[in-house]
Amino acid sequence: MSRIGVFGGTFNPPHLGHLRLAQAAKAQCALDTVLIMPANIPPHKQAHDLVAGDDRLALCRLTFADDGFVVSELELHRTGKSYTVDTMQALRDAYPGDELFLIIGSDMLLSFDRWYQWQEILSLCTLIVLSRDDAISPETLRMYANETLGLTEGEGYHVLLLEPMELSSTMIRETIRLGGDVSGYLTAPANAYLKEKGLYR
Ligand code: ATP
């Protein structure tokens, strides 16, 4: 039986905060594989600074290059909005004997009870959560998971032990637009790709 982590996001672009979360989840929860899942954003939802799915896919491959990371096109190739419940159900069918984990940052956890069919998602996987900034402590995450989602730590969810890295794709896009240097926020190959293609300028 394998332990498979699923890490979804817009990844517009993927950054070192994402990489650090995926690496910590893999190490601390003894995952065999982490599937990186860039979301398909339907045209009517696209922000003006969202780059094409193929570029986000390439950037993910240049960011999540460790052994055991696999960038998946499952959501990108699905038409319409990417619902996590559909992804987890598809993975449950594809890997019937394996254990599934869903990796999310604290902002995502704290709105989890508004996700489409969130109870169904929880029946399919275990959550792995990381605090994104100092304002949201691991204790806050535990309280929300226990009381709002009705989960038990160690069974329904795990909280990662790692200092928050306050970084977002929004901040990176804004820095590029203002002509700033983002090399400290991305892997070197991802940064080179962004520059070469002139993305987010
Ligand atoms: P944007 O600024 O465009 O909203 P983002 O940086 O929040 O983007 P997403 O692609 O929306 O990135 O996030 C994918 C997942 O990664 C989410 O679960 C989010 O909580 C998590 N995440 C993003 N940045 C960090 C970070 N610095 N530390 C921990 N988790 C993060």
Short mmCIF file of C-alpha atoms and ligand atoms in Angstrom, two decimals:
data_model
loop_
_atom_site.label_atom_id
_atom_site.label_comp_id
_atom_site.label_asym_id
_atom_site.label_seq_id
_atom_site.Cartn_x
_atom_site.Cartn_y
_atom_site.Cartn_z
CA MET A 1 0.00 0.00 0.00
CA SER A 2 1.40 3.42 -0.99
CA ARG A 3 0.79 6.74 0.67
CA ILE A 4 -0.10 9.27 -2.04
CA GLY A 5 -0.26 13.01 -1.39
CA VAL A 6 -2.24 15.33 -3.66
CA PHE A 7 -1.26 18.99 -3.83
CA GLY A 8 -3.53 21.17 -5.93
CA GLY A 9 -3.34 24.86 -6.71
CA THR A 10 -3.55 27.50 -9.36
CA PHE A 11 0.26 27.63 -9.35
CA ASN A 12 0.28 31.01 -11.11
CA PRO A 13 3.27 30.72 -10.67
CA PRO A 14 4.42 27.88 -8.38
CA HIS A 15 6.91 29.22 -5.79
CA LEU A 16 9.25 28.14 -3.00
CA GLY A 17 6.39 28.31 -0.43
CA HIS A 18 4.59 25.63 -2.44
CA LEU A 19 7.73 23.53 -2.81
CA ARG A 20 8.51 23.74 0.89
CA LEU A 21 4.98 22.64 1.79
CA ALA A 22 5.12 19.65 -0.58
CA GLN A 23 8.57 18.63 0.68
CA ALA A 24 7.55 18.88 4.34
CA ALA A 25 4.36 16.89 3.70
CA LYS A 26 6.33 14.16 1.95
CA ALA A 27 8.96 13.92 4.68
CA GLN A 28 6.78 14.37 7.78
CA CYS A 29 3.91 12.15 6.62
CA ALA A 30 6.12 9.51 4.95
CA LEU A 31 4.44 9.90 1.55
CA ASP A 32 5.70 7.71 -1.28
CA THR A 33 4.47 10.05 -4.01
CA VAL A 34 3.17 13.60 -4.19
CA LEU A 35 0.91 14.39 -7.16
CA ILE A 36 1.12 18.07 -8.07
CA MET A 37 -2.18 19.09 -9.62
CA PRO A 38 -2.44 22.47 -11.41
CA ALA A 39 -6.11 23.46 -11.65
CA ASN A 40 -7.98 24.12 -14.85
CA ILE A 41 -9.52 27.58 -14.56
CA PRO A 42 -12.55 27.95 -16.83
CA PRO A 43 -12.43 30.97 -19.18
CA HIS A 44 -15.17 32.94 -17.38
CA LYS A 45 -13.20 32.75 -14.12
CA GLN A 46 -9.82 33.72 -15.54
CA ALA A 47 -8.06 36.71 -14.07
CA HIS A 48 -6.21 38.88 -16.56
CA ASP A 49 -2.86 37.78 -15.13
CA LEU A 50 -3.51 34.03 -15.23
CA VAL A 51 -1.03 32.41 -17.61
CA ALA A 52 -1.92 29.47 -19.87
CA GLY A 53 -2.31 25.99 -18.44
CA ASP A 54 0.68 24.75 -20.47
CA ASP A 55 2.94 27.42 -18.94
CA ARG A 56 1.73 26.62 -15.41
CA LEU A 57 2.33 22.94 -16.15
CA ALA A 58 5.88 23.62 -17.39
CA LEU A 59 6.57 25.83 -14.35
CA CYS A 60 5.33 23.07 -12.03
CA ARG A 61 7.70 20.59 -13.68
CA LEU A 62 10.58 23.07 -13.19
CA THR A 63 9.63 23.61 -9.54
CA PHE A 64 8.61 20.19 -8.24
CA ALA A 65 11.55 18.20 -9.57
CA ASP A 66 12.38 16.10 -6.48
CA ASP A 67 12.19 12.32 -6.54
CA GLY A 68 8.68 11.19 -5.73
CA PHE A 69 6.98 14.31 -7.11
CA VAL A 70 4.78 13.78 -10.16
CA VAL A 71 3.09 16.68 -11.94
CA SER A 72 -0.37 15.51 -13.00
CA GLU A 73 -2.45 16.84 -15.91
CA LEU A 74 -5.65 15.29 -14.58
CA GLU A 75 -7.38 18.58 -13.71
CA LEU A 76 -5.92 20.61 -16.57
CA HIS A 77 -7.45 18.25 -19.09
CA ARG A 78 -10.87 18.24 -17.50
CA THR A 79 -13.23 20.81 -18.95
CA GLY A 80 -14.99 23.17 -16.58
CA LYS A 81 -14.17 23.88 -12.99
CA SER A 82 -11.85 21.50 -11.14
CA TYR A 83 -13.69 20.10 -8.14
CA THR A 84 -11.44 18.47 -5.58
CA VAL A 85 -14.09 15.86 -4.84
CA ASP A 86 -13.99 14.67 -8.48
CA THR A 87 -10.19 14.53 -8.44
CA MET A 88 -10.09 12.54 -5.21
CA GLN A 89 -12.78 10.17 -6.45
CA ALA A 90 -10.86 9.61 -9.71
CA LEU A 91 -7.68 8.92 -7.72
CA ARG A 92 -9.53 6.59 -5.33
CA ASP A 93 -10.70 4.61 -8.39
CA ALA A 94 -7.22 4.65 -9.96
CA TYR A 95 -5.42 3.61 -6.75
CA PRO A 96 -7.94 1.48 -4.85
CA GLY A 97 -5.48 -0.06 -2.39
CA ASP A 98 -3.56 3.10 -1.54
CA GLU A 99 -3.96 5.79 1.08
CA LEU A 100 -4.74 9.32 -0.16
CA PHE A 101 -3.72 12.59 1.49
CA LEU A 102 -4.76 16.11 0.49
CA ILE A 103 -2.11 18.80 1.14
CA ILE A 104 -3.38 22.33 1.81
CA GLY A 105 -2.25 25.65 3.29
CA SER A 106 -4.04 27.21 6.25
CA ASP A 107 -6.13 29.65 4.15
CA MET A 108 -7.61 26.68 2.31
CA LEU A 109 -8.30 24.75 5.50
CA LEU A 110 -10.16 27.62 7.14
CA SER A 111 -12.70 27.70 4.31
CA PHE A 112 -12.89 23.95 3.87
CA ASP A 113 -16.48 23.65 5.08
CA ARG A 114 -17.52 25.77 2.07
CA TRP A 115 -15.83 23.46 -0.46
CA TYR A 116 -18.17 21.55 -2.78
CA GLN A 117 -19.01 18.20 -1.11
CA TRP A 118 -16.39 18.66 1.58
CA GLN A 119 -17.66 15.79 3.70
CA GLU A 120 -17.29 13.46 0.73
CA ILE A 121 -13.69 14.69 0.23
CA LEU A 122 -12.93 13.90 3.87
CA SER A 123 -14.28 10.38 3.44
CA LEU A 124 -11.76 9.83 0.62
CA CYS A 125 -8.56 11.20 2.17
CA THR A 126 -6.62 12.53 5.14
CA LEU A 127 -5.76 16.26 5.25
CA ILE A 128 -2.19 17.54 5.65
CA VAL A 129 -2.13 21.19 6.69
CA LEU A 130 0.53 23.87 7.10
CA SER A 131 0.23 27.30 8.67
CA ARG A 132 0.93 29.93 5.96
CA ASP A 133 1.61 32.89 8.18
CA ASP A 134 2.16 33.75 11.82
CA ALA A 135 -1.37 35.14 12.18
CA ILE A 136 -2.83 31.64 11.97
CA SER A 137 -1.26 29.34 14.53
CA PRO A 138 -1.23 25.54 14.41
CA GLU A 139 -3.62 25.69 17.41
CA THR A 140 -6.16 27.65 15.35
CA LEU A 141 -5.88 25.04 12.61
CA ARG A 142 -6.39 22.21 15.11
CA MET A 143 -9.43 23.89 16.64
CA TYR A 144 -11.05 24.39 13.24
CA ALA A 145 -10.30 20.83 12.09
CA ASN A 146 -11.60 19.33 15.34
CA GLU A 147 -14.64 21.49 15.90
CA THR A 148 -15.83 22.59 12.46
CA LEU A 149 -14.78 19.59 10.40
CA GLY A 150 -15.21 17.03 13.20
CA LEU A 151 -11.81 15.45 12.56
CA THR A 152 -9.32 13.81 14.92
CA GLU A 153 -5.65 14.74 14.66
CA GLY A 154 -3.49 11.86 13.47
CA GLU A 155 -6.48 10.17 11.79
CA GLY A 156 -8.42 12.74 9.77
CA TYR A 157 -5.65 15.31 9.57
CA HIS A 158 -2.01 16.14 10.29
CA VAL A 159 -0.51 19.56 11.01
CA LEU A 160 3.02 20.00 9.66
CA LEU A 161 5.78 21.34 11.87
CA LEU A 162 7.42 24.06 9.83
CA GLU A 163 7.89 27.79 10.18
CA PRO A 164 5.55 29.69 7.84
CA MET A 165 7.04 31.23 4.70
CA GLU A 166 4.99 34.30 3.91
CA LEU A 167 4.96 34.15 0.15
CA SER A 168 2.21 34.11 -2.45
CA SER A 169 1.87 33.97 -6.22
CA THR A 170 0.07 37.33 -6.05
CA MET A 171 3.13 38.91 -4.46
CA ILE A 172 5.38 37.41 -7.15
CA ARG A 173 3.15 38.64 -10.01
CA GLU A 174 3.09 42.14 -8.52
CA THR A 175 6.85 42.21 -8.02
CA ILE A 176 7.44 41.21 -11.66
CA ARG A 177 4.96 43.81 -12.89
CA LEU A 178 6.87 46.47 -10.97
CA GLY A 179 10.14 45.29 -12.52
CA GLY A 180 11.46 43.69 -9.31
CA ASP A 181 13.58 40.61 -8.79
CA VAL A 182 11.74 37.38 -7.89
CA SER A 183 14.70 35.01 -8.12
CA GLY A 184 14.61 34.45 -4.35
CA TYR A 185 11.03 33.17 -4.51
CA LEU A 186 11.24 30.60 -7.29
CA THR A 187 13.49 27.69 -8.27
CA ALA A 188 16.23 28.80 -10.67
CA PRO A 189 14.81 26.83 -13.66
CA ALA A 190 11.30 28.25 -13.07
CA ASN A 191 12.71 31.77 -12.83
CA ALA A 192 14.64 31.29 -16.09
CA TYR A 193 11.46 30.06 -17.83
CA LEU A 194 9.44 33.05 -16.59
CA LYS A 195 12.08 35.47 -17.80
CA GLU A 196 12.53 33.83 -21.18
CA LYS A 197 8.79 33.86 -21.86
CA GLY A 198 8.27 37.30 -20.36
CA LEU A 199 5.37 36.07 -18.21
CA TYR A 200 3.48 38.41 -15.82
CA ARG A 201 5.12 41.57 -17.18
P1 ATP B 1 -2.40 33.46 -5.24
O1 ATP B 1 -1.58 34.48 -4.52
O2 ATP B 1 -2.43 33.62 -6.73
O3 ATP B 1 -3.79 33.30 -4.64
P2 ATP B 1 -1.09 31.27 -3.80
O4 ATP B 1 0.32 31.68 -3.55
O5 ATP B 1 -2.05 31.34 -2.64
O6 ATP B 1 -1.67 32.04 -5.06
P3 ATP B 1 -2.18 28.77 -4.82
O7 ATP B 1 -1.77 28.17 -6.11
O8 ATP B 1 -3.52 29.42 -4.72
O9 ATP B 1 -1.02 29.80 -4.38
O10 ATP B 1 -2.04 27.74 -3.62
C1 ATP B 1 -1.98 26.35 -3.72
C2 ATP B 1 -1.88 25.77 -2.31
O11 ATP B 1 -0.64 26.14 -1.71
C3 ATP B 1 -2.97 26.22 -1.32
O12 ATP B 1 -3.33 25.09 -0.51
C4 ATP B 1 -2.27 27.28 -0.49
O13 ATP B 1 -2.82 27.37 0.81
C5 ATP B 1 -0.86 26.72 -0.44
N1 ATP B 1 0.18 27.76 -0.26
C6 ATP B 1 0.46 28.79 -1.09
N2 ATP B 1 1.49 29.53 -0.62
C7 ATP B 1 1.87 28.96 0.54
C8 ATP B 1 2.88 29.26 1.52
N3 ATP B 1 3.68 30.32 1.39
N4 ATP B 1 2.99 28.45 2.59
C9 ATP B 1 2.15 27.38 2.73
N5 ATP B 1 1.19 27.04 1.85
C10 ATP B 1 1.03 27.82 0.78
#
